[in-house]
Amino acid sequence: MKKELDEIYNLYAADLYKFILKLSHNESLAMDILQDTMLKAVMSADKFKGKCSVKTWLCTIARNEYYNHLKRADNNNLPLDEALNVHGEPLEHCFTDKSQALQIHRILHKLDEPYKEIFTLRVFAELKFSDIGGIFGKSENWARVTFFRAKEKIINLLKEEDSI
């Protein structure tokens, strides 16, 4: 199986990269999407019915991955995300202030799982949501929602401590 996957990668990676690069006009993003595409292809190889060429199938996956990237980029600008601020700053920026970072770490340890681990993997390990979802055997969207909820919980606990 590994040999077959290596063959597919070697056969199609260069063309697929060029295709993604034409879509994105960004070399780094094209490489990320190429890797995500190949991973998705491996994970869903059993769904390939052979109604088109492997190259067409991979390009379709890559195109969808690129569009998903664009949607995620748009979602990062939602006003709801702006609401997840502590004292006017995004929660992640609070780690630069040592006393506030200690307060957040203390609160983080009060969180239930999986919120604690999801937050840690995203903020400290800087993993992609797709990778976090994979670790838990869940979807990328599940990881995003769980991270969002973890941030909400931390911010609410910070606000409670500030009001005491």
PDB file of N, CA and C in Angstrom, residues 68-125:
ATOM      1  N   ASN A  68     -12.202  25.443   0.681  1.00  0.00           N
ATOM      2  CA  ASN A  68     -12.379  25.348   2.133  1.00  0.00           C
ATOM      3  C   ASN A  68     -11.433  26.298   2.852  1.00  0.00           C
ATOM      4  N   HIS A  69     -10.214  26.418   2.333  1.00  0.00           N
ATOM      5  CA  HIS A  69      -9.259  27.374   2.914  1.00  0.00           C
ATOM      6  C   HIS A  69      -9.803  28.797   2.825  1.00  0.00           C
ATOM      7  N   LEU A  70     -10.357  29.148   1.681  1.00  0.00           N
ATOM      8  CA  LEU A  70     -10.914  30.490   1.509  1.00  0.00           C
ATOM      9  C   LEU A  70     -12.070  30.738   2.472  1.00  0.00           C
ATOM     10  N   LYS A  71     -12.915  29.732   2.642  1.00  0.00           N
ATOM     11  CA  LYS A  71     -14.040  29.869   3.581  1.00  0.00           C
ATOM     12  C   LYS A  71     -13.534  30.070   5.007  1.00  0.00           C
ATOM     13  N   ARG A  72     -12.513  29.289   5.377  1.00  0.00           N
ATOM     14  CA  ARG A  72     -11.951  29.420   6.730  1.00  0.00           C
ATOM     15  C   ARG A  72     -11.337  30.798   6.920  1.00  0.00           C
ATOM     16  N   ALA A  73     -10.679  31.301   5.891  1.00  0.00           N
ATOM     17  CA  ALA A  73     -10.072  32.636   5.980  1.00  0.00           C
ATOM     18  C   ALA A  73     -11.157  33.685   6.175  1.00  0.00           C
ATOM     19  N   ASP A  74     -12.275  33.541   5.474  1.00  0.00           N
ATOM     20  CA  ASP A  74     -13.392  34.470   5.651  1.00  0.00           C
ATOM     21  C   ASP A  74     -13.986  34.352   7.054  1.00  0.00           C
ATOM     22  N   ASN A  75     -14.080  33.115   7.549  1.00  0.00           N
ATOM     23  CA  ASN A  75     -14.660  32.897   8.877  1.00  0.00           C
ATOM     24  C   ASN A  75     -13.794  33.461   9.986  1.00  0.00           C
ATOM     25  N   ASN A  76     -12.505  33.625   9.734  1.00  0.00           N
ATOM     26  CA  ASN A  76     -11.627  34.212  10.749  1.00  0.00           C
ATOM     27  C   ASN A  76     -11.928  35.678  10.973  1.00  0.00           C
ATOM     28  N   ASN A  77     -12.685  36.286  10.078  1.00  0.00           N
ATOM     29  CA  ASN A  77     -13.013  37.703  10.189  1.00  0.00           C
ATOM     30  C   ASN A  77     -14.423  37.941  10.701  1.00  0.00           C
ATOM     31  N   LEU A  78     -15.048  36.926  11.242  1.00  0.00           N
ATOM     32  CA  LEU A  78     -16.404  37.084  11.747  1.00  0.00           C
ATOM     33  C   LEU A  78     -16.433  37.989  12.972  1.00  0.00           C
ATOM     34  N   PRO A  79     -17.446  38.841  13.101  1.00  0.00           N
ATOM     35  CA  PRO A  79     -17.560  39.676  14.295  1.00  0.00           C
ATOM     36  C   PRO A  79     -17.618  38.848  15.578  1.00  0.00           C
ATOM     37  N   LEU A  80     -18.167  37.638  15.500  1.00  0.00           N
ATOM     38  CA  LEU A  80     -18.250  36.791  16.677  1.00  0.00           C
ATOM     39  C   LEU A  80     -16.859  36.483  17.216  1.00  0.00           C
ATOM     40  N   ASP A  81     -15.909  36.299  16.323  1.00  0.00           N
ATOM     41  CA  ASP A  81     -14.543  36.036  16.755  1.00  0.00           C
ATOM     42  C   ASP A  81     -13.956  37.245  17.465  1.00  0.00           C
ATOM     43  N   GLU A  82     -14.358  38.444  17.040  1.00  0.00           N
ATOM     44  CA  GLU A  82     -13.884  39.655  17.693  1.00  0.00           C
ATOM     45  C   GLU A  82     -14.397  39.744  19.129  1.00  0.00           C
ATOM     46  N   ALA A  83     -15.512  39.097  19.381  1.00  0.00           N
ATOM     47  CA  ALA A  83     -16.069  39.123  20.734  1.00  0.00           C
ATOM     48  C   ALA A  83     -15.211  38.324  21.711  1.00  0.00           C
ATOM     49  N   LEU A  84     -14.382  37.433  21.196  1.00  0.00           N
ATOM     50  CA  LEU A  84     -13.538  36.620  22.062  1.00  0.00           C
ATOM     51  C   LEU A  84     -12.248  37.349  22.385  1.00  0.00           C
ATOM     52  N   ASN A  85     -12.384  38.473  23.027  1.00  0.00           N
ATOM     53  CA  ASN A  85     -11.250  39.299  23.418  1.00  0.00           C
ATOM     54  C   ASN A  85     -11.242  39.464  24.928  1.00  0.00           C
ATOM     55  N   VAL A  86     -10.059  39.643  25.470  1.00  0.00           N
ATOM     56  CA  VAL A  86      -9.902  39.953  26.882  1.00  0.00           C
ATOM     57  C   VAL A  86      -9.260  41.328  26.948  1.00  0.00           C
ATOM     58  N   HIS A  87      -9.936  42.266  27.545  1.00  0.00           N
ATOM     59  CA  HIS A  87      -9.439  43.638  27.662  1.00  0.00           C
ATOM     60  C   HIS A  87      -9.054  44.214  26.300  1.00  0.00           C
ATOM     61  N   GLY A  88      -9.863  43.922  25.287  1.00  0.00           N
ATOM     62  CA  GLY A  88      -9.651  44.484  23.956  1.00  0.00           C
ATOM     63  C   GLY A  88      -8.618  43.778  23.106  1.00  0.00           C
ATOM     64  N   GLU A  89      -8.023  42.690  23.588  1.00  0.00           N
ATOM     65  CA  GLU A  89      -7.021  41.963  22.812  1.00  0.00           C
ATOM     66  C   GLU A  89      -7.472  40.531  22.608  1.00  0.00           C
ATOM     67  N   PRO A  90      -7.100  39.928  21.469  1.00  0.00           N
ATOM     68  CA  PRO A  90      -7.403  38.505  21.290  1.00  0.00           C
ATOM     69  C   PRO A  90      -6.757  37.690  22.400  1.00  0.00           C
ATOM     70  N   LEU A  91      -7.414  36.621  22.776  1.00  0.00           N
ATOM     71  CA  LEU A  91      -6.956  35.797  23.896  1.00  0.00           C
ATOM     72  C   LEU A  91      -5.510  35.338  23.712  1.00  0.00           C
ATOM     73  N   GLU A  92      -5.123  34.948  22.494  1.00  0.00           N
ATOM     74  CA  GLU A  92      -3.782  34.442  22.262  1.00  0.00           C
ATOM     75  C   GLU A  92      -2.711  35.491  22.562  1.00  0.00           C
ATOM     76  N   HIS A  93      -3.023  36.780  22.395  1.00  0.00           N
ATOM     77  CA  HIS A  93      -2.048  37.841  22.645  1.00  0.00           C
ATOM     78  C   HIS A  93      -1.807  38.061  24.132  1.00  0.00           C
ATOM     79  N   CYS A  94      -2.692  37.545  24.956  1.00  0.00           N
ATOM     80  CA  CYS A  94      -2.550  37.721  26.403  1.00  0.00           C
ATOM     81  C   CYS A  94      -1.376  36.918  26.961  1.00  0.00           C
ATOM     82  N   PHE A  95      -0.838  35.984  26.196  1.00  0.00           N
ATOM     83  CA  PHE A  95       0.257  35.167  26.693  1.00  0.00           C
ATOM     84  C   PHE A  95       1.575  35.930  26.734  1.00  0.00           C
ATOM     85  N   THR A  96       1.619  37.108  26.143  1.00  0.00           N
ATOM     86  CA  THR A  96       2.846  37.899  26.198  1.00  0.00           C
ATOM     87  C   THR A  96       3.005  38.580  27.555  1.00  0.00           C
ATOM     88  N   ASP A  97       1.918  38.836  28.248  1.00  0.00           N
ATOM     89  CA  ASP A  97       1.952  39.398  29.597  1.00  0.00           C
ATOM     90  C   ASP A  97       2.079  38.225  30.573  1.00  0.00           C
ATOM     91  N   LYS A  98       3.213  38.152  31.282  1.00  0.00           N
ATOM     92  CA  LYS A  98       3.517  36.990  32.111  1.00  0.00           C
ATOM     93  C   LYS A  98       2.457  36.725  33.185  1.00  0.00           C
ATOM     94  N   SER A  99       1.989  37.749  33.870  1.00  0.00           N
ATOM     95  CA  SER A  99       1.009  37.521  34.932  1.00  0.00           C
ATOM     96  C   SER A  99      -0.319  37.045  34.351  1.00  0.00           C
ATOM     97  N   GLN A 100      -0.689  37.625  33.223  1.00  0.00           N
ATOM     98  CA  GLN A 100      -1.943  37.189  32.593  1.00  0.00           C
ATOM     99  C   GLN A 100      -1.789  35.781  32.010  1.00  0.00           C
ATOM    100  N   ALA A 101      -0.607  35.476  31.507  1.00  0.00           N
ATOM    101  CA  ALA A 101      -0.359  34.137  30.990  1.00  0.00           C
ATOM    102  C   ALA A 101      -0.492  33.097  32.105  1.00  0.00           C
ATOM    103  N   LEU A 102       0.037  33.416  33.285  1.00  0.00           N
ATOM    104  CA  LEU A 102      -0.097  32.495  34.422  1.00  0.00           C
ATOM    105  C   LEU A 102      -1.557  32.324  34.816  1.00  0.00           C
ATOM    106  N   GLN A 103      -2.303  33.413  34.789  1.00  0.00           N
ATOM    107  CA  GLN A 103      -3.728  33.349  35.111  1.00  0.00           C
ATOM    108  C   GLN A 103      -4.449  32.455  34.099  1.00  0.00           C
ATOM    109  N   ILE A 104      -4.128  32.596  32.828  1.00  0.00           N
ATOM    110  CA  ILE A 104      -4.771  31.777  31.796  1.00  0.00           C
ATOM    111  C   ILE A 104      -4.371  30.314  31.950  1.00  0.00           C
ATOM    112  N   HIS A 105      -3.114  30.043  32.251  1.00  0.00           N
ATOM    113  CA  HIS A 105      -2.676  28.657  32.474  1.00  0.00           C
ATOM    114  C   HIS A 105      -3.418  28.040  33.655  1.00  0.00           C
ATOM    115  N   ARG A 106      -3.580  28.810  34.713  1.00  0.00           N
ATOM    116  CA  ARG A 106      -4.310  28.311  35.881  1.00  0.00           C
ATOM    117  C   ARG A 106      -5.754  27.977  35.498  1.00  0.00           C
ATOM    118  N   ILE A 107      -6.373  28.848  34.743  1.00  0.00           N
ATOM    119  CA  ILE A 107      -7.753  28.621  34.302  1.00  0.00           C
ATOM    120  C   ILE A 107      -7.812  27.446  33.332  1.00  0.00           C
ATOM    121  N   LEU A 108      -6.826  27.349  32.463  1.00  0.00           N
ATOM    122  CA  LEU A 108      -6.782  26.261  31.489  1.00  0.00           C
ATOM    123  C   LEU A 108      -6.829  24.907  32.187  1.00  0.00           C
ATOM    124  N   HIS A 109      -6.154  24.784  33.306  1.00  0.00           N
ATOM    125  CA  HIS A 109      -6.142  23.516  34.029  1.00  0.00           C
ATOM    126  C   HIS A 109      -7.471  23.205  34.708  1.00  0.00           C
ATOM    127  N   LYS A 110      -8.336  24.192  34.797  1.00  0.00           N
ATOM    128  CA  LYS A 110      -9.666  23.963  35.359  1.00  0.00           C
ATOM    129  C   LYS A 110     -10.640  23.428  34.304  1.00  0.00           C
ATOM    130  N   LEU A 111     -10.282  23.574  33.031  1.00  0.00           N
ATOM    131  CA  LEU A 111     -11.179  23.150  31.958  1.00  0.00           C
ATOM    132  C   LEU A 111     -11.273  21.634  31.894  1.00  0.00           C
ATOM    133  N   ASP A 112     -12.441  21.173  31.470  1.00  0.00           N
ATOM    134  CA  ASP A 112     -12.635  19.752  31.223  1.00  0.00           C
ATOM    135  C   ASP A 112     -11.998  19.393  29.881  1.00  0.00           C
ATOM    136  N   GLU A 113     -11.782  18.108  29.694  1.00  0.00           N
ATOM    137  CA  GLU A 113     -11.335  17.618  28.385  1.00  0.00           C
ATOM    138  C   GLU A 113     -12.569  17.543  27.498  1.00  0.00           C
ATOM    139  N   PRO A 114     -12.488  17.728  26.236  1.00  0.00           N
ATOM    140  CA  PRO A 114     -11.297  17.898  25.428  1.00  0.00           C
ATOM    141  C   PRO A 114     -10.866  19.355  25.290  1.00  0.00           C
ATOM    142  N   TYR A 115     -11.586  20.283  25.957  1.00  0.00           N
ATOM    143  CA  TYR A 115     -11.308  21.705  25.775  1.00  0.00           C
ATOM    144  C   TYR A 115      -9.868  22.062  26.117  1.00  0.00           C
ATOM    145  N   LYS A 116      -9.380  21.514  27.225  1.00  0.00           N
ATOM    146  CA  LYS A 116      -8.017  21.815  27.663  1.00  0.00           C
ATOM    147  C   LYS A 116      -7.004  21.375  26.606  1.00  0.00           C
ATOM    148  N   GLU A 117      -7.152  20.148  26.131  1.00  0.00           N
ATOM    149  CA  GLU A 117      -6.175  19.625  25.180  1.00  0.00           C
ATOM    150  C   GLU A 117      -6.289  20.308  23.817  1.00  0.00           C
ATOM    151  N   ILE A 118      -7.493  20.570  23.366  1.00  0.00           N
ATOM    152  CA  ILE A 118      -7.687  21.248  22.074  1.00  0.00           C
ATOM    153  C   ILE A 118      -7.037  22.629  22.119  1.00  0.00           C
ATOM    154  N   PHE A 119      -7.279  23.368  23.191  1.00  0.00           N
ATOM    155  CA  PHE A 119      -6.704  24.703  23.321  1.00  0.00           C
ATOM    156  C   PHE A 119      -5.174  24.616  23.335  1.00  0.00           C
ATOM    157  N   THR A 120      -4.645  23.679  24.081  1.00  0.00           N
ATOM    158  CA  THR A 120      -3.193  23.512  24.183  1.00  0.00           C
ATOM    159  C   THR A 120      -2.577  23.149  22.834  1.00  0.00           C
ATOM    160  N   LEU A 121      -3.209  22.227  22.122  1.00  0.00           N
ATOM    161  CA  LEU A 121      -2.684  21.820  20.815  1.00  0.00           C
ATOM    162  C   LEU A 121      -2.716  22.961  19.807  1.00  0.00           C
ATOM    163  N   ARG A 122      -3.759  23.779  19.865  1.00  0.00           N
ATOM    164  CA  ARG A 122      -3.875  24.869  18.898  1.00  0.00           C
ATOM    165  C   ARG A 122      -2.942  26.032  19.237  1.00  0.00           C
ATOM    166  N   VAL A 123      -2.943  26.471  20.502  1.00  0.00           N
ATOM    167  CA  VAL A 123      -2.206  27.674  20.879  1.00  0.00           C
ATOM    168  C   VAL A 123      -0.726  27.387  21.109  1.00  0.00           C
ATOM    169  N   PHE A 124      -0.410  26.341  21.829  1.00  0.00           N
ATOM    170  CA  PHE A 124       0.976  26.088  22.188  1.00  0.00           C
ATOM    171  C   PHE A 124       1.702  25.237  21.151  1.00  0.00           C
ATOM    172  N   ALA A 125       1.043  24.209  20.642  1.00  0.00           N
ATOM    173  CA  ALA A 125       1.681  23.359  19.634  1.00  0.00           C
ATOM    174  C   ALA A 125       1.474  23.914  18.219  1.00  0.00           C
TER     175      ALA A 125
END
